[in-house]
PDB file of N, CA, C, O and CB in Angstrom:
ATOM      1  N   MET A   1     -25.801   0.213  -4.201  1.00  0.00           N
ATOM      2  CA  MET A   1     -24.408  -0.071  -4.551  1.00  0.00           C
ATOM      3  C   MET A   1     -23.924   0.976  -5.558  1.00  0.00           C
ATOM      4  O   MET A   1     -24.608   1.264  -6.540  1.00  0.00           O
ATOM      5  CB  MET A   1     -24.260  -1.518  -5.135  1.00  0.00           C
ATOM      6  N   ARG A   2     -22.765   1.530  -5.311  1.00  0.00           N
ATOM      7  CA  ARG A   2     -22.171   2.519  -6.197  1.00  0.00           C
ATOM      8  C   ARG A   2     -21.553   1.823  -7.396  1.00  0.00           C
ATOM      9  O   ARG A   2     -20.822   0.845  -7.239  1.00  0.00           O
ATOM     10  CB  ARG A   2     -21.117   3.361  -5.454  1.00  0.00           C
ATOM     11  N   GLU A   3     -21.837   2.314  -8.582  1.00  0.00           N
ATOM     12  CA  GLU A   3     -21.236   1.736  -9.783  1.00  0.00           C
ATOM     13  C   GLU A   3     -19.893   2.401 -10.056  1.00  0.00           C
ATOM     14  O   GLU A   3     -19.687   3.577  -9.753  1.00  0.00           O
ATOM     15  CB  GLU A   3     -22.178   1.892 -11.002  1.00  0.00           C
ATOM     16  N   ILE A   4     -19.007   1.638 -10.623  1.00  0.00           N
ATOM     17  CA  ILE A   4     -17.742   2.226 -11.057  1.00  0.00           C
ATOM     18  C   ILE A   4     -17.986   2.799 -12.445  1.00  0.00           C
ATOM     19  O   ILE A   4     -18.073   2.060 -13.425  1.00  0.00           O
ATOM     20  CB  ILE A   4     -16.561   1.164 -11.060  1.00  0.00           C
ATOM     21  N   ASN A   5     -18.094   4.111 -12.520  1.00  0.00           N
ATOM     22  CA  ASN A   5     -18.405   4.771 -13.775  1.00  0.00           C
ATOM     23  C   ASN A   5     -17.175   4.983 -14.634  1.00  0.00           C
ATOM     24  O   ASN A   5     -17.277   5.117 -15.853  1.00  0.00           O
ATOM     25  CB  ASN A   5     -19.073   6.088 -13.512  1.00  0.00           C
ATOM     26  N   ASN A   6     -16.036   5.012 -14.013  1.00  0.00           N
ATOM     27  CA  ASN A   6     -14.821   5.326 -14.736  1.00  0.00           C
ATOM     28  C   ASN A   6     -14.063   4.045 -15.057  1.00  0.00           C
ATOM     29  O   ASN A   6     -13.547   3.380 -14.158  1.00  0.00           O
ATOM     30  CB  ASN A   6     -13.942   6.290 -13.927  1.00  0.00           C
ATOM     31  N   ILE A   7     -13.998   3.706 -16.321  1.00  0.00           N
ATOM     32  CA  ILE A   7     -13.311   2.477 -16.736  1.00  0.00           C
ATOM     33  C   ILE A   7     -11.837   2.524 -16.331  1.00  0.00           C
ATOM     34  O   ILE A   7     -11.222   1.480 -16.110  1.00  0.00           O
ATOM     35  CB  ILE A   7     -13.439   2.271 -18.264  1.00  0.00           C
ATOM     36  N   THR A   8     -11.284   3.695 -16.236  1.00  0.00           N
ATOM     37  CA  THR A   8      -9.888   3.812 -15.846  1.00  0.00           C
ATOM     38  C   THR A   8      -9.670   3.308 -14.427  1.00  0.00           C
ATOM     39  O   THR A   8      -8.645   2.690 -14.138  1.00  0.00           O
ATOM     40  CB  THR A   8      -9.424   5.256 -15.968  1.00  0.00           C
ATOM     41  N   GLU A   9     -10.623   3.565 -13.541  1.00  0.00           N
ATOM     42  CA  GLU A   9     -10.501   3.078 -12.164  1.00  0.00           C
ATOM     43  C   GLU A   9     -10.463   1.554 -12.153  1.00  0.00           C
ATOM     44  O   GLU A   9      -9.609   0.959 -11.495  1.00  0.00           O
ATOM     45  CB  GLU A   9     -11.673   3.596 -11.292  1.00  0.00           C
ATOM     46  N   LYS A  10     -11.372   0.927 -12.869  1.00  0.00           N
ATOM     47  CA  LYS A  10     -11.403  -0.534 -12.935  1.00  0.00           C
ATOM     48  C   LYS A  10     -10.111  -1.061 -13.549  1.00  0.00           C
ATOM     49  O   LYS A  10      -9.533  -2.031 -13.060  1.00  0.00           O
ATOM     50  CB  LYS A  10     -12.623  -1.019 -13.751  1.00  0.00           C
ATOM     51  N   PHE A  11      -9.663  -0.417 -14.620  1.00  0.00           N
ATOM     52  CA  PHE A  11      -8.426  -0.826 -15.274  1.00  0.00           C
ATOM     53  C   PHE A  11      -7.250  -0.750 -14.308  1.00  0.00           C
ATOM     54  O   PHE A  11      -6.450  -1.681 -14.223  1.00  0.00           O
ATOM     55  CB  PHE A  11      -8.158   0.044 -16.504  1.00  0.00           C
ATOM     56  N   LEU A  12      -7.147   0.358 -13.582  1.00  0.00           N
ATOM     57  CA  LEU A  12      -6.033   0.531 -12.649  1.00  0.00           C
ATOM     58  C   LEU A  12      -6.065  -0.522 -11.544  1.00  0.00           C
ATOM     59  O   LEU A  12      -5.030  -1.092 -11.200  1.00  0.00           O
ATOM     60  CB  LEU A  12      -6.066   1.932 -12.037  1.00  0.00           C
ATOM     61  N   ILE A  13      -7.234  -0.779 -10.994  1.00  0.00           N
ATOM     62  CA  ILE A  13      -7.341  -1.784  -9.934  1.00  0.00           C
ATOM     63  C   ILE A  13      -6.979  -3.165 -10.465  1.00  0.00           C
ATOM     64  O   ILE A  13      -6.253  -3.915  -9.813  1.00  0.00           O
ATOM     65  CB  ILE A  13      -8.761  -1.799  -9.343  1.00  0.00           C
ATOM     66  N   ASP A  14      -7.486  -3.501 -11.651  1.00  0.00           N
ATOM     67  CA  ASP A  14      -7.134  -4.790 -12.273  1.00  0.00           C
ATOM     68  C   ASP A  14      -5.627  -4.902 -12.480  1.00  0.00           C
ATOM     69  O   ASP A  14      -5.028  -5.937 -12.189  1.00  0.00           O
ATOM     70  CB  ASP A  14      -7.865  -4.957 -13.622  1.00  0.00           C
ATOM     71  N   GLN A  15      -5.027  -3.838 -12.979  1.00  0.00           N
ATOM     72  CA  GLN A  15      -3.596  -3.837 -13.244  1.00  0.00           C
ATOM     73  C   GLN A  15      -2.790  -3.989 -11.961  1.00  0.00           C
ATOM     74  O   GLN A  15      -1.814  -4.739 -11.930  1.00  0.00           O
ATOM     75  CB  GLN A  15      -3.197  -2.559 -13.961  1.00  0.00           C
ATOM     76  N   ILE A  16      -3.184  -3.290 -10.908  1.00  0.00           N
ATOM     77  CA  ILE A  16      -2.468  -3.388  -9.633  1.00  0.00           C
ATOM     78  C   ILE A  16      -2.487  -4.820  -9.128  1.00  0.00           C
ATOM     79  O   ILE A  16      -1.458  -5.357  -8.719  1.00  0.00           O
ATOM     80  CB  ILE A  16      -3.086  -2.445  -8.583  1.00  0.00           C
ATOM     81  N   VAL A  17      -3.660  -5.435  -9.159  1.00  0.00           N
ATOM     82  CA  VAL A  17      -3.788  -6.812  -8.677  1.00  0.00           C
ATOM     83  C   VAL A  17      -2.968  -7.766  -9.541  1.00  0.00           C
ATOM     84  O   VAL A  17      -2.277  -8.639  -9.015  1.00  0.00           O
ATOM     85  CB  VAL A  17      -5.266  -7.245  -8.666  1.00  0.00           C
ATOM     86  N   LEU A  18      -3.039  -7.607 -10.855  1.00  0.00           N
ATOM     87  CA  LEU A  18      -2.304  -8.502 -11.749  1.00  0.00           C
ATOM     88  C   LEU A  18      -0.790  -8.336 -11.617  1.00  0.00           C
ATOM     89  O   LEU A  18      -0.058  -9.321 -11.523  1.00  0.00           O
ATOM     90  CB  LEU A  18      -2.723  -8.256 -13.189  1.00  0.00           C
ATOM     91  N   TYR A  19      -0.328  -7.085 -11.612  1.00  0.00           N
ATOM     92  CA  TYR A  19       1.113  -6.852 -11.479  1.00  0.00           C
ATOM     93  C   TYR A  19       1.631  -7.353 -10.137  1.00  0.00           C
ATOM     94  O   TYR A  19       2.692  -7.973 -10.067  1.00  0.00           O
ATOM     95  CB  TYR A  19       1.430  -5.360 -11.639  1.00  0.00           C
ATOM     96  N   TYR A  20       0.871  -7.080  -9.060  1.00  0.00           N
ATOM     97  CA  TYR A  20       1.341  -7.534  -7.756  1.00  0.00           C
ATOM     98  C   TYR A  20       1.352  -9.057  -7.679  1.00  0.00           C
ATOM     99  O   TYR A  20       2.274  -9.651  -7.120  1.00  0.00           O
ATOM    100  CB  TYR A  20       0.465  -6.955  -6.643  1.00  0.00           C
ATOM    101  N   GLY A  21       0.324  -9.681  -8.241  1.00  0.00           N
ATOM    102  CA  GLY A  21       0.274 -11.142  -8.244  1.00  0.00           C
ATOM    103  C   GLY A  21       1.443 -11.753  -8.986  1.00  0.00           C
ATOM    104  O   GLY A  21       2.025 -12.741  -8.538  1.00  0.00           O
ATOM    105  N   THR A  22       1.787 -11.168 -10.117  1.00  0.00           N
ATOM    106  CA  THR A  22       2.927 -11.647 -10.894  1.00  0.00           C
ATOM    107  C   THR A  22       4.228 -11.413 -10.136  1.00  0.00           C
ATOM    108  O   THR A  22       5.114 -12.267 -10.127  1.00  0.00           O
ATOM    109  CB  THR A  22       2.977 -10.952 -12.264  1.00  0.00           C
ATOM    110  N   TYR A  23       4.334 -10.243  -9.499  1.00  0.00           N
ATOM    111  CA  TYR A  23       5.529  -9.956  -8.704  1.00  0.00           C
ATOM    112  C   TYR A  23       5.647 -10.942  -7.546  1.00  0.00           C
ATOM    113  O   TYR A  23       6.727 -11.463  -7.269  1.00  0.00           O
ATOM    114  CB  TYR A  23       5.493  -8.507  -8.172  1.00  0.00           C
ATOM    115  N   ASP A  24       4.536 -11.190  -6.879  1.00  0.00           N
ATOM    116  CA  ASP A  24       4.538 -12.102  -5.737  1.00  0.00           C
ATOM    117  C   ASP A  24       4.953 -13.510  -6.162  1.00  0.00           C
ATOM    118  O   ASP A  24       5.642 -14.213  -5.423  1.00  0.00           O
ATOM    119  CB  ASP A  24       3.152 -12.135  -5.078  1.00  0.00           C
ATOM    120  N   ARG A  25       4.536 -13.905  -7.335  1.00  0.00           N
ATOM    121  CA  ARG A  25       4.839 -15.268  -7.802  1.00  0.00           C
ATOM    122  C   ARG A  25       6.263 -15.399  -8.332  1.00  0.00           C
ATOM    123  O   ARG A  25       6.957 -16.371  -8.032  1.00  0.00           O
ATOM    124  CB  ARG A  25       3.855 -15.678  -8.889  1.00  0.00           C
ATOM    125  N   PHE A  26       6.700 -14.409  -9.126  1.00  0.00           N
ATOM    126  CA  PHE A  26       7.989 -14.540  -9.806  1.00  0.00           C
ATOM    127  C   PHE A  26       9.087 -13.605  -9.300  1.00  0.00           C
ATOM    128  O   PHE A  26      10.261 -13.811  -9.606  1.00  0.00           O
ATOM    129  CB  PHE A  26       7.796 -14.305 -11.252  1.00  0.00           C
ATOM    130  N   GLY A  27       8.720 -12.588  -8.535  1.00  0.00           N
ATOM    131  CA  GLY A  27       9.710 -11.673  -7.991  1.00  0.00           C
ATOM    132  C   GLY A  27      10.326 -10.731  -9.003  1.00  0.00           C
ATOM    133  O   GLY A  27      11.416 -10.206  -8.774  1.00  0.00           O
ATOM    134  N   ASN A  28       9.647 -10.506 -10.122  1.00  0.00           N
ATOM    135  CA  ASN A  28      10.161  -9.635 -11.177  1.00  0.00           C
ATOM    136  C   ASN A  28      10.052  -8.167 -10.739  1.00  0.00           C
ATOM    137  O   ASN A  28       8.964  -7.701 -10.401  1.00  0.00           O
ATOM    138  CB  ASN A  28       9.388  -9.870 -12.508  1.00  0.00           C
ATOM    139  N   LYS A  29      11.160  -7.453 -10.746  1.00  0.00           N
ATOM    140  CA  LYS A  29      11.212  -6.058 -10.316  1.00  0.00           C
ATOM    141  C   LYS A  29      10.298  -5.171 -11.161  1.00  0.00           C
ATOM    142  O   LYS A  29       9.703  -4.226 -10.644  1.00  0.00           O
ATOM    143  CB  LYS A  29      12.643  -5.543 -10.384  1.00  0.00           C
ATOM    144  N   TYR A  30      10.186  -5.468 -12.447  1.00  0.00           N
ATOM    145  CA  TYR A  30       9.325  -4.690 -13.342  1.00  0.00           C
ATOM    146  C   TYR A  30       7.877  -4.719 -12.856  1.00  0.00           C
ATOM    147  O   TYR A  30       7.210  -3.684 -12.830  1.00  0.00           O
ATOM    148  CB  TYR A  30       9.414  -5.231 -14.784  1.00  0.00           C
ATOM    149  N   ASP A  31       7.396  -5.882 -12.477  1.00  0.00           N
ATOM    150  CA  ASP A  31       6.018  -6.011 -12.010  1.00  0.00           C
ATOM    151  C   ASP A  31       5.799  -5.229 -10.716  1.00  0.00           C
ATOM    152  O   ASP A  31       4.745  -4.621 -10.531  1.00  0.00           O
ATOM    153  CB  ASP A  31       5.662  -7.488 -11.801  1.00  0.00           C
ATOM    154  N   GLU A  32       6.772  -5.239  -9.836  1.00  0.00           N
ATOM    155  CA  GLU A  32       6.672  -4.461  -8.601  1.00  0.00           C
ATOM    156  C   GLU A  32       6.584  -2.970  -8.926  1.00  0.00           C
ATOM    157  O   GLU A  32       5.744  -2.262  -8.370  1.00  0.00           O
ATOM    158  CB  GLU A  32       7.884  -4.742  -7.678  1.00  0.00           C
ATOM    159  N   GLN A  33       7.438  -2.497  -9.815  1.00  0.00           N
ATOM    160  CA  GLN A  33       7.435  -1.086 -10.190  1.00  0.00           C
ATOM    161  C   GLN A  33       6.124  -0.682 -10.854  1.00  0.00           C
ATOM    162  O   GLN A  33       5.596   0.398 -10.586  1.00  0.00           O
ATOM    163  CB  GLN A  33       8.599  -0.789 -11.122  1.00  0.00           C
ATOM    164  N   MET A  34       5.600  -1.545 -11.716  1.00  0.00           N
ATOM    165  CA  MET A  34       4.346  -1.231 -12.397  1.00  0.00           C
ATOM    166  C   MET A  34       3.162  -1.222 -11.426  1.00  0.00           C
ATOM    167  O   MET A  34       2.256  -0.400 -11.564  1.00  0.00           O
ATOM    168  CB  MET A  34       4.093  -2.236 -13.518  1.00  0.00           C
ATOM    169  N   ALA A  35       3.163  -2.121 -10.457  1.00  0.00           N
ATOM    170  CA  ALA A  35       2.089  -2.121  -9.456  1.00  0.00           C
ATOM    171  C   ALA A  35       2.094  -0.796  -8.694  1.00  0.00           C
ATOM    172  O   ALA A  35       1.035  -0.207  -8.473  1.00  0.00           O
ATOM    173  CB  ALA A  35       2.250  -3.317  -8.470  1.00  0.00           C
ATOM    174  N   TYR A  36       3.263  -0.327  -8.295  1.00  0.00           N
ATOM    175  CA  TYR A  36       3.360   0.943  -7.579  1.00  0.00           C
ATOM    176  C   TYR A  36       3.005   2.119  -8.483  1.00  0.00           C
ATOM    177  O   TYR A  36       2.390   3.083  -8.027  1.00  0.00           O
ATOM    178  CB  TYR A  36       4.767   1.125  -7.012  1.00  0.00           C
ATOM    179  N   ARG A  37       3.383   2.052  -9.751  1.00  0.00           N
ATOM    180  CA  ARG A  37       3.054   3.121 -10.699  1.00  0.00           C
ATOM    181  C   ARG A  37       1.535   3.222 -10.867  1.00  0.00           C
ATOM    182  O   ARG A  37       0.978   4.320 -10.853  1.00  0.00           O
ATOM    183  CB  ARG A  37       3.737   2.867 -12.073  1.00  0.00           C
ATOM    184  N   ARG A  38       0.874   2.083 -11.024  1.00  0.00           N
ATOM    185  CA  ARG A  38      -0.587   2.082 -11.175  1.00  0.00           C
ATOM    186  C   ARG A  38      -1.270   2.536  -9.885  1.00  0.00           C
ATOM    187  O   ARG A  38      -2.292   3.221  -9.932  1.00  0.00           O
ATOM    188  CB  ARG A  38      -1.086   0.677 -11.570  1.00  0.00           C
ATOM    189  N   LEU A  39      -0.713   2.161  -8.746  1.00  0.00           N
ATOM    190  CA  LEU A  39      -1.258   2.602  -7.468  1.00  0.00           C
ATOM    191  C   LEU A  39      -1.159   4.121  -7.352  1.00  0.00           C
ATOM    192  O   LEU A  39      -2.086   4.771  -6.869  1.00  0.00           O
ATOM    193  CB  LEU A  39      -0.519   1.921  -6.297  1.00  0.00           C
ATOM    194  N   GLU A  40      -0.061   4.674  -7.783  1.00  0.00           N
ATOM    195  CA  GLU A  40       0.114   6.128  -7.761  1.00  0.00           C
ATOM    196  C   GLU A  40      -0.887   6.799  -8.696  1.00  0.00           C
ATOM    197  O   GLU A  40      -1.436   7.848  -8.358  1.00  0.00           O
ATOM    198  CB  GLU A  40       1.555   6.507  -8.160  1.00  0.00           C
ATOM    199  N   GLN A  41      -1.130   6.215  -9.858  1.00  0.00           N
ATOM    200  CA  GLN A  41      -2.127   6.771 -10.780  1.00  0.00           C
ATOM    201  C   GLN A  41      -3.518   6.755 -10.155  1.00  0.00           C
ATOM    202  O   GLN A  41      -4.271   7.719 -10.297  1.00  0.00           O
ATOM    203  CB  GLN A  41      -2.135   5.984 -12.101  1.00  0.00           C
ATOM    204  N   LEU A  42      -3.865   5.675  -9.468  1.00  0.00           N
ATOM    205  CA  LEU A  42      -5.150   5.598  -8.788  1.00  0.00           C
ATOM    206  C   LEU A  42      -5.236   6.642  -7.683  1.00  0.00           C
ATOM    207  O   LEU A  42      -6.271   7.285  -7.508  1.00  0.00           O
ATOM    208  CB  LEU A  42      -5.369   4.196  -8.213  1.00  0.00           C
ATOM    209  N   ARG A  43      -4.154   6.807  -6.945  1.00  0.00           N
ATOM    210  CA  ARG A  43      -4.114   7.803  -5.875  1.00  0.00           C
ATOM    211  C   ARG A  43      -4.389   9.205  -6.408  1.00  0.00           C
ATOM    212  O   ARG A  43      -5.196   9.946  -5.847  1.00  0.00           O
ATOM    213  CB  ARG A  43      -2.759   7.770  -5.172  1.00  0.00           C
ATOM    214  N   VAL A  44      -3.711   9.558  -7.492  1.00  0.00           N
ATOM    215  CA  VAL A  44      -3.881  10.883  -8.084  1.00  0.00           C
ATOM    216  C   VAL A  44      -5.295  11.045  -8.636  1.00  0.00           C
ATOM    217  O   VAL A  44      -5.927  12.079  -8.424  1.00  0.00           O
ATOM    218  CB  VAL A  44      -2.843  11.114  -9.197  1.00  0.00           C
ATOM    219  N   GLN A  45      -5.788  10.044  -9.334  1.00  0.00           N
ATOM    220  CA  GLN A  45      -7.113  10.109  -9.940  1.00  0.00           C
ATOM    221  C   GLN A  45      -8.211  10.318  -8.894  1.00  0.00           C
ATOM    222  O   GLN A  45      -9.167  11.056  -9.134  1.00  0.00           O
ATOM    223  CB  GLN A  45      -7.386   8.838 -10.730  1.00  0.00           C
ATOM    224  N   LYS A  46      -8.077   9.677  -7.750  1.00  0.00           N
ATOM    225  CA  LYS A  46      -9.096   9.760  -6.705  1.00  0.00           C
ATOM    226  C   LYS A  46      -8.818  10.870  -5.695  1.00  0.00           C
ATOM    227  O   LYS A  46      -9.626  11.095  -4.793  1.00  0.00           O
ATOM    228  CB  LYS A  46      -9.197   8.438  -5.985  1.00  0.00           C
ATOM    229  N   GLY A  47      -7.699  11.563  -5.830  1.00  0.00           N
ATOM    230  CA  GLY A  47      -7.378  12.667  -4.928  1.00  0.00           C
ATOM    231  C   GLY A  47      -7.052  12.216  -3.512  1.00  0.00           C
ATOM    232  O   GLY A  47      -7.354  12.914  -2.544  1.00  0.00           O
ATOM    233  N   LEU A  48      -6.436  11.050  -3.400  1.00  0.00           N
ATOM    234  CA  LEU A  48      -6.068  10.513  -2.087  1.00  0.00           C
ATOM    235  C   LEU A  48      -4.708  11.054  -1.671  1.00  0.00           C
ATOM    236  O   LEU A  48      -3.900  11.433  -2.519  1.00  0.00           O
ATOM    237  CB  LEU A  48      -6.051   8.965  -2.108  1.00  0.00           C
ATOM    238  N   LYS A  49      -4.454  11.090  -0.363  1.00  0.00           N
ATOM    239  CA  LYS A  49      -3.246  11.776   0.099  1.00  0.00           C
ATOM    240  C   LYS A  49      -1.968  10.945   0.015  1.00  0.00           C
ATOM    241  O   LYS A  49      -0.881  11.503  -0.135  1.00  0.00           O
ATOM    242  CB  LYS A  49      -3.441  12.210   1.502  1.00  0.00           C
ATOM    243  N   ASP A  50      -2.085   9.598   0.112  1.00  0.00           N
ATOM    244  CA  ASP A  50      -0.872   8.789   0.046  1.00  0.00           C
ATOM    245  C   ASP A  50      -1.203   7.376  -0.447  1.00  0.00           C
ATOM    246  O   ASP A  50      -2.362   7.040  -0.690  1.00  0.00           O
ATOM    247  CB  ASP A  50      -0.182   8.731   1.430  1.00  0.00           C
ATOM    248  N   ALA A  51      -0.154   6.562  -0.587  1.00  0.00           N
ATOM    249  CA  ALA A  51      -0.319   5.203  -1.106  1.00  0.00           C
ATOM    250  C   ALA A  51      -1.160   4.342  -0.160  1.00  0.00           C
ATOM    251  O   ALA A  51      -1.915   3.483  -0.614  1.00  0.00           O
ATOM    252  CB  ALA A  51       1.052   4.550  -1.330  1.00  0.00           C
ATOM    253  N   ASP A  52      -1.034   4.564   1.148  1.00  0.00           N
ATOM    254  CA  ASP A  52      -1.836   3.788   2.102  1.00  0.00           C
ATOM    255  C   ASP A  52      -3.324   4.030   1.896  1.00  0.00           C
ATOM    256  O   ASP A  52      -4.126   3.097   1.942  1.00  0.00           O
ATOM    257  CB  ASP A  52      -1.447   4.141   3.542  1.00  0.00           C
ATOM    258  N   GLU A  53      -3.686   5.286   1.667  1.00  0.00           N
ATOM    259  CA  GLU A  53      -5.085   5.607   1.406  1.00  0.00           C
ATOM    260  C   GLU A  53      -5.549   4.972   0.098  1.00  0.00           C
ATOM    261  O   GLU A  53      -6.684   4.505  -0.003  1.00  0.00           O
ATOM    262  CB  GLU A  53      -5.288   7.129   1.360  1.00  0.00           C
ATOM    263  N   ALA A  54      -4.672   4.956  -0.898  1.00  0.00           N
ATOM    264  CA  ALA A  54      -5.016   4.354  -2.193  1.00  0.00           C
ATOM    265  C   ALA A  54      -5.249   2.851  -2.043  1.00  0.00           C
ATOM    266  O   ALA A  54      -6.171   2.298  -2.643  1.00  0.00           O
ATOM    267  CB  ALA A  54      -3.898   4.620  -3.229  1.00  0.00           C
ATOM    268  N   VAL A  55      -4.408   2.191  -1.240  1.00  0.00           N
ATOM    269  CA  VAL A  55      -4.577   0.754  -0.998  1.00  0.00           C
ATOM    270  C   VAL A  55      -5.885   0.511  -0.252  1.00  0.00           C
ATOM    271  O   VAL A  55      -6.631  -0.407  -0.593  1.00  0.00           O
ATOM    272  CB  VAL A  55      -3.376   0.181  -0.193  1.00  0.00           C
ATOM    273  N   ASP A  56      -6.167   1.326   0.763  1.00  0.00           N
ATOM    274  CA  ASP A  56      -7.417   1.188   1.505  1.00  0.00           C
ATOM    275  C   ASP A  56      -8.626   1.378   0.585  1.00  0.00           C
ATOM    276  O   ASP A  56      -9.610   0.645   0.684  1.00  0.00           O
ATOM    277  CB  ASP A  56      -7.465   2.201   2.659  1.00  0.00           C
ATOM    278  N   TYR A  57      -8.543   2.354  -0.299  1.00  0.00           N
ATOM    279  CA  TYR A  57      -9.628   2.601  -1.253  1.00  0.00           C
ATOM    280  C   TYR A  57      -9.812   1.391  -2.170  1.00  0.00           C
ATOM    281  O   TYR A  57     -10.934   0.934  -2.387  1.00  0.00           O
ATOM    282  CB  TYR A  57      -9.341   3.872  -2.091  1.00  0.00           C
ATOM    283  N   MET A  58      -8.713   0.882  -2.701  1.00  0.00           N
ATOM    284  CA  MET A  58      -8.765  -0.259  -3.606  1.00  0.00           C
ATOM    285  C   MET A  58      -9.371  -1.474  -2.899  1.00  0.00           C
ATOM    286  O   MET A  58     -10.205  -2.171  -3.476  1.00  0.00           O
ATOM    287  CB  MET A  58      -7.357  -0.591  -4.137  1.00  0.00           C
ATOM    288  N   ILE A  59      -8.965  -1.727  -1.674  1.00  0.00           N
ATOM    289  CA  ILE A  59      -9.498  -2.859  -0.903  1.00  0.00           C
ATOM    290  C   ILE A  59     -10.997  -2.679  -0.665  1.00  0.00           C
ATOM    291  O   ILE A  59     -11.761  -3.639  -0.771  1.00  0.00           O
ATOM    292  CB  ILE A  59      -8.751  -2.999   0.450  1.00  0.00           C
ATOM    293  N   ALA A  60     -11.419  -1.463  -0.346  1.00  0.00           N
ATOM    294  CA  ALA A  60     -12.844  -1.201  -0.110  1.00  0.00           C
ATOM    295  C   ALA A  60     -13.654  -1.470  -1.376  1.00  0.00           C
ATOM    296  O   ALA A  60     -14.741  -2.044  -1.308  1.00  0.00           O
ATOM    297  CB  ALA A  60     -13.058   0.256   0.362  1.00  0.00           C
ATOM    298  N   VAL A  61     -13.135  -1.062  -2.518  1.00  0.00           N
ATOM    299  CA  VAL A  61     -13.827  -1.301  -3.784  1.00  0.00           C
ATOM    300  C   VAL A  61     -13.906  -2.801  -4.063  1.00  0.00           C
ATOM    301  O   VAL A  61     -14.959  -3.305  -4.452  1.00  0.00           O
ATOM    302  CB  VAL A  61     -13.112  -0.572  -4.947  1.00  0.00           C
ATOM    303  N   LEU A  62     -12.807  -3.508  -3.869  1.00  0.00           N
ATOM    304  CA  LEU A  62     -12.783  -4.939  -4.120  1.00  0.00           C
ATOM    305  C   LEU A  62     -13.699  -5.693  -3.144  1.00  0.00           C
ATOM    306  O   LEU A  62     -14.413  -6.610  -3.548  1.00  0.00           O
ATOM    307  CB  LEU A  62     -11.351  -5.464  -4.017  1.00  0.00           C
ATOM    308  N   ASP A  63     -13.678  -5.312  -1.874  1.00  0.00           N
ATOM    309  CA  ASP A  63     -14.510  -5.967  -0.861  1.00  0.00           C
ATOM    310  C   ASP A  63     -15.998  -5.741  -1.092  1.00  0.00           C
ATOM    311  O   ASP A  63     -16.823  -6.589  -0.753  1.00  0.00           O
ATOM    312  CB  ASP A  63     -14.133  -5.471   0.516  1.00  0.00           C
ATOM    313  N   SER A  64     -16.333  -4.593  -1.671  1.00  0.00           N
ATOM    314  CA  SER A  64     -17.747  -4.286  -1.883  1.00  0.00           C
ATOM    315  C   SER A  64     -18.310  -5.038  -3.084  1.00  0.00           C
ATOM    316  O   SER A  64     -19.520  -5.028  -3.312  1.00  0.00           O
ATOM    317  CB  SER A  64     -17.937  -2.785  -2.074  1.00  0.00           C
ATOM    318  N   GLY A  65     -17.447  -5.682  -3.845  1.00  0.00           N
ATOM    319  CA  GLY A  65     -17.903  -6.425  -5.016  1.00  0.00           C
ATOM    320  C   GLY A  65     -18.212  -5.550  -6.209  1.00  0.00           C
ATOM    321  O   GLY A  65     -18.857  -5.996  -7.157  1.00  0.00           O
ATOM    322  N   GLU A  66     -17.755  -4.297  -6.174  1.00  0.00           N
ATOM    323  CA  GLU A  66     -18.042  -3.370  -7.250  1.00  0.00           C
ATOM    324  C   GLU A  66     -17.112  -3.546  -8.455  1.00  0.00           C
ATOM    325  O   GLU A  66     -17.416  -3.099  -9.560  1.00  0.00           O
ATOM    326  CB  GLU A  66     -17.946  -1.962  -6.738  1.00  0.00           C
ATOM    327  N   ALA A  67     -16.006  -4.188  -8.224  1.00  0.00           N
ATOM    328  CA  ALA A  67     -15.052  -4.381  -9.328  1.00  0.00           C
ATOM    329  C   ALA A  67     -14.910  -5.861  -9.580  1.00  0.00           C
ATOM    330  O   ALA A  67     -14.662  -6.641  -8.661  1.00  0.00           O
ATOM    331  CB  ALA A  67     -13.663  -3.738  -9.013  1.00  0.00           C
ATOM    332  N   LYS A  68     -15.067  -6.238 -10.818  1.00  0.00           N
ATOM    333  CA  LYS A  68     -14.850  -7.642 -11.185  1.00  0.00           C
ATOM    334  C   LYS A  68     -13.488  -7.718 -11.830  1.00  0.00           C
ATOM    335  O   LYS A  68     -13.217  -7.028 -12.812  1.00  0.00           O
ATOM    336  CB  LYS A  68     -15.976  -8.190 -12.150  1.00  0.00           C
ATOM    337  N   LEU A  69     -12.633  -8.552 -11.283  1.00  0.00           N
ATOM    338  CA  LEU A  69     -11.279  -8.674 -11.790  1.00  0.00           C
ATOM    339  C   LEU A  69     -11.235  -9.603 -12.988  1.00  0.00           C
ATOM    340  O   LEU A  69     -12.095 -10.464 -13.171  1.00  0.00           O
ATOM    341  CB  LEU A  69     -10.346  -9.175 -10.700  1.00  0.00           C
ATOM    342  N   VAL A  70     -10.228  -9.405 -13.781  1.00  0.00           N
ATOM    343  CA  VAL A  70      -9.982 -10.287 -14.913  1.00  0.00           C
ATOM    344  C   VAL A  70      -9.638 -11.656 -14.362  1.00  0.00           C
ATOM    345  O   VAL A  70      -8.822 -11.767 -13.447  1.00  0.00           O
ATOM    346  CB  VAL A  70      -8.842  -9.742 -15.835  1.00  0.00           C
ATOM    347  N   SER A  71     -10.246 -12.701 -14.902  1.00  0.00           N
ATOM    348  CA  SER A  71      -9.954 -14.039 -14.378  1.00  0.00           C
ATOM    349  C   SER A  71      -9.174 -14.863 -15.368  1.00  0.00           C
ATOM    350  O   SER A  71      -8.844 -16.016 -15.088  1.00  0.00           O
ATOM    351  CB  SER A  71     -11.234 -14.760 -14.013  1.00  0.00           C
TER     352      SER A  71
END
């Protein structure tokens, strides 16, 4: 199993999930914008070509159990 060595990656993934969850629940535009901003930061950090690739990467990390989300 690959470890997440970069705390920033874990932070960004946690933030994306939290902001999107809050947006989904309350519909706050700020949370939507922040989720996309964090997704863009993850995309740039990992050298991915677009937001779809960043989402796929994030899902793969979450599915593999390598990232523990804030509960």
